[in-house]
Coordinates of C-alpha atoms and ligand atoms in Angstrom, one line a residue:
M164 CA 25.7 12.7 16.7
K165 CA 26.6 11.1 18.7
I166 CA 24.9 8.0 20.3
S167 CA 25.3 10.3 24.0
S168 CA 24.1 12.8 22.9
L169 CA 20.9 11.5 20.6
K170 CA 19.8 9.5 23.7
Y171 CA 20.4 12.5 25.6
A172 CA 17.2 13.9 22.9
L173 CA 15.6 10.7 23.5
D174 CA 15.5 11.2 27.2
I175 CA 14.0 15.0 27.3
L176 CA 11.5 13.9 24.9
F177 CA 10.0 10.8 25.2
P178 CA 10.8 10.8 29.5
Q179 CA 8.9 7.9 30.4
H180 CA 10.5 5.4 27.7
L181 CA 13.3 5.3 30.0
K182 CA 11.2 4.0 33.8
C183 CA 9.6 0.7 33.7
H184 CA 5.8 1.7 33.6
C185 CA 5.4 -0.9 36.3
C186 CA 8.4 -0.8 39.1
N187 CA 8.7 3.1 37.7
R188 CA 13.1 2.4 38.1
E189 CA 14.5 3.7 35.2
A190 CA 15.9 0.5 34.1
E191 CA 16.8 -0.8 30.1
V192 CA 13.0 -2.1 28.6
N193 CA 11.4 -4.0 26.7
S194 CA 9.0 -3.2 23.8
Y195 CA 6.2 -2.3 25.6
G196 CA 7.9 -0.6 28.3
I197 CA 8.1 -2.9 31.1
C198 CA 11.8 -3.6 32.9
V199 CA 13.4 -7.5 32.8
D200 CA 12.5 -7.9 36.5
C201 CA 8.9 -7.4 36.5
E202 CA 7.9 -9.0 32.7
Q203 CA 8.9 -12.3 34.6
K204 CA 6.2 -11.1 37.7
L205 CA 3.6 -10.8 35.1
L206 CA 1.3 -14.3 34.8
F207 CA -1.9 -14.7 32.6
S208 CA -5.5 -14.6 33.9
A209 CA -6.9 -18.5 33.9
N210 CA -10.2 -17.1 31.9
D211 CA -12.5 -19.6 33.3
A212 CA -15.0 -17.0 35.0
K213 CA -18.6 -17.2 34.7
I214 CA -20.4 -13.8 34.9
D215 CA -24.0 -13.6 34.5
G216 CA -25.1 -11.8 31.4
I217 CA -22.4 -11.9 29.8
D218 CA -21.5 -14.7 26.5
A219 CA -18.3 -15.0 27.7
F220 CA -14.8 -13.2 29.3
Y221 CA -11.9 -12.6 28.3
S222 CA -8.5 -10.8 30.2
A223 CA -5.6 -10.5 29.4
L224 CA -3.6 -10.9 32.9
Q225 CA -3.9 -11.5 36.3
Y226 CA -3.8 -8.2 38.5
N227 CA -0.6 -8.6 40.6
D228 CA 0.8 -6.0 42.3
T229 CA 3.3 -5.6 39.2
A230 CA 0.1 -5.5 37.3
R231 CA -1.5 -2.8 39.9
R232 CA 1.7 -0.3 39.6
A233 CA 0.9 0.7 35.9
E234 CA -2.3 0.0 36.3
L235 CA -3.5 2.7 39.1
S236 CA -1.3 5.9 37.5
F237 CA -2.7 4.9 33.7
K238 CA -6.0 5.1 35.1
F239 CA -6.1 7.5 38.3
N240 CA -2.6 10.2 37.5
G241 CA -2.6 10.8 33.5
A242 CA -0.4 7.9 33.0
I243 CA -2.4 7.1 29.5
Y244 CA 1.4 6.6 27.7
K245 CA 0.7 3.4 29.7
K246 CA -1.7 2.1 27.0
E247 CA 1.0 0.5 25.5
F248 CA 2.0 -2.8 27.9
I249 CA -2.2 -2.7 29.5
T250 CA -2.8 -3.6 25.8
H251 CA 0.1 -5.6 24.8
F252 CA -1.4 -9.0 25.7
I253 CA -4.7 -8.3 24.5
K254 CA -5.6 -10.8 22.5
I255 CA -9.6 -10.7 21.1
P256 CA -10.6 -14.4 21.1
D257 CA -11.8 -16.0 17.5
D258 CA -14.7 -16.5 17.5
W259 CA -16.4 -12.8 18.8
M260 CA -18.0 -12.4 16.7
F261 CA -19.4 -8.3 16.9
D262 CA -20.4 -5.0 15.5
A263 CA -18.5 -3.0 18.5
F264 CA -16.5 -2.3 21.3
V265 CA -18.5 -0.6 23.7
P266 CA -15.7 1.0 27.4
V267 CA -17.1 0.9 30.2
P268 CA -19.3 4.0 30.9
L269 CA -17.4 6.9 33.5
H270 CA -20.2 8.7 35.5
K271 CA -19.9 12.3 33.4
K272 CA -18.9 13.9 36.9
R273 CA -16.6 11.7 36.7
L274 CA -15.3 12.4 33.0
K275 CA -15.4 16.1 34.3
E276 CA -12.7 15.0 37.1
R277 CA -10.1 12.7 35.6
G278 CA -10.2 13.4 31.8
Y279 CA -10.4 10.6 30.5
N280 CA -12.2 7.5 30.7
Q281 CA -9.1 4.1 31.3
S282 CA -11.9 2.0 29.5
T283 CA -12.4 3.2 26.2
V284 CA -8.9 4.1 26.1
I285 CA -7.9 0.3 25.4
A286 CA -10.9 0.0 23.7
K287 CA -9.7 2.5 21.4
V288 CA -6.4 0.9 21.0
L289 CA -8.7 -2.5 20.4
S290 CA -10.0 -0.9 17.7
E291 CA -7.2 1.0 15.2
N292 CA -5.5 -3.1 15.8
S293 CA -8.6 -4.5 14.4
G294 CA -10.8 -2.2 13.1
I295 CA -13.6 -2.5 14.7
P296 CA -15.4 1.2 15.6
I297 CA -16.0 1.7 19.0
D298 CA -19.8 2.9 20.3
E299 CA -20.2 5.1 22.6
T300 CA -23.8 6.0 22.8
L301 CA -25.3 3.2 23.7
I302 CA -25.2 3.4 27.6
T303 CA -23.9 5.7 29.5
R304 CA -23.6 5.9 33.4
I305 CA -27.0 7.3 35.2
R306 CA -25.6 7.4 38.7
A307 CA -22.0 8.1 40.1
T308 CA -21.3 5.3 42.0
E309 CA -18.0 5.3 45.1
A310 CA -15.3 3.6 43.4
Q311 CA -15.9 0.3 44.0
T312 CA -12.2 -1.1 44.9
K313 CA -13.4 0.2 49.0
L314 CA -16.5 -2.5 48.5
D315 CA -16.7 -6.1 49.2
R316 CA -19.1 -8.6 47.2
A317 CA -22.5 -7.8 48.0
A318 CA -22.0 -4.0 48.2
R319 CA -20.4 -4.1 45.0
L320 CA -23.5 -4.9 43.5
K321 CA -25.3 -2.9 45.2
N322 CA -23.9 0.0 44.9
V323 CA -23.9 -0.6 40.6
K324 CA -28.0 -1.6 40.6
G325 CA -29.3 0.8 38.5
A326 CA -26.0 2.6 37.5
F327 CA -26.2 2.9 33.5
R328 CA -29.0 3.5 31.0
A329 CA -28.7 1.2 27.5
T330 CA -30.6 3.1 24.3
D331 CA -33.1 0.6 22.1
E332 CA -29.6 1.2 19.0
C333 CA -28.2 -2.3 21.0
K334 CA -31.2 -4.4 19.2
G335 CA -29.5 -7.0 17.2
K336 CA -26.8 -6.4 17.7
S337 CA -23.0 -8.0 19.0
L338 CA -21.3 -6.2 21.6
V339 CA -17.7 -6.3 23.8
L340 CA -17.8 -4.7 27.6
V341 CA -14.2 -3.3 27.7
D342 CA -12.8 -2.5 30.9
D343 CA -9.4 -2.3 32.3
V344 CA -10.4 -4.2 35.8
R345 CA -11.7 -7.2 36.0
T346 CA -12.6 -7.9 40.0
T347 CA -15.9 -9.3 41.1
G348 CA -17.5 -8.3 37.4
S349 CA -20.4 -6.8 38.7
T350 CA -19.6 -3.3 37.2
L351 CA -19.9 -6.1 34.0
K352 CA -22.7 -8.0 34.3
E353 CA -25.0 -4.8 34.8
C354 CA -24.5 -3.4 32.1
A355 CA -23.9 -6.5 30.1
L356 CA -28.4 -7.0 31.3
E357 CA -28.6 -3.3 30.6
L358 CA -27.6 -3.9 26.9
K359 CA -29.6 -7.1 26.6
K360 CA -32.5 -5.5 28.2
H361 CA -32.4 -2.9 25.3
G362 CA -32.4 -5.6 22.3
A363 CA -28.4 -7.1 22.6
V364 CA -28.7 -10.3 20.7
R365 CA -24.6 -10.5 22.6
V366 CA -22.1 -9.6 25.3
Y367 CA -18.7 -10.0 25.6
A368 CA -17.0 -9.0 28.2
L369 CA -13.0 -8.6 28.0
T370 CA -10.1 -6.7 30.6
A371 CA -6.8 -5.9 30.4
F372 CA -6.4 -7.3 34.3
S373 CA -8.2 -9.4 36.9
A374 CA -8.3 -9.1 39.9
M375 CA -10.8 -12.8 40.8
E376 CA -7.9 -15.1 40.9
E377 CA -7.4 -12.6 43.6
I378 CA -10.2 -12.4 45.7
K379 CA -10.8 -15.9 45.3
K380 CA -7.4 -16.4 47.5
G381 CA -8.6 -14.1 50.4
E382 CA -12.1 -15.0 50.7
Ligands
ZN596 ZN1 10.3 -2.6 36.2

């Protein structure tokens, strides 16, 4: 088979691999699906954030325009294959000792609409790579909250207040909350406080992206 016909066959089998996960242009992409132009625009997060109830926080990349383009289709349009990029830069800190990854839960109504929880997709990759299990039974979202993106900081806090319910199975456990994007941290805070109320001894939080840097600039 000629190289050209092999490429043609691969194009049909894996069409998404021909387009950059961020800008969607047809281009040469690297091992995690990003073109050279977009790769240069990706920035690491500062990770200096303190969030109430969270013992330590880690985020891989800044949530800038380049990252956002990939994230939105990953989250809302079923582009689950973009997890190769979304999870590529996540490095779990060496000093975190924990029992399980806990994806920030979606309300069951939202899960039904979307078909998947983007935070679970991320947590599954981390679990496969580390051998540490996922536990989705410890906390559930009991209230379908408004999308946080439309709200300001005060409204975000109010929006997620009392939205989660944990179980006593948390007792004595160290956990890592996993989410796709961290903005004000109000969702992570609310989950962490609920997990600790039910006996979790330590709650870390990890996100693929952090929008905090941009919020600081805009405020
Ligand atoms: Zn690109």
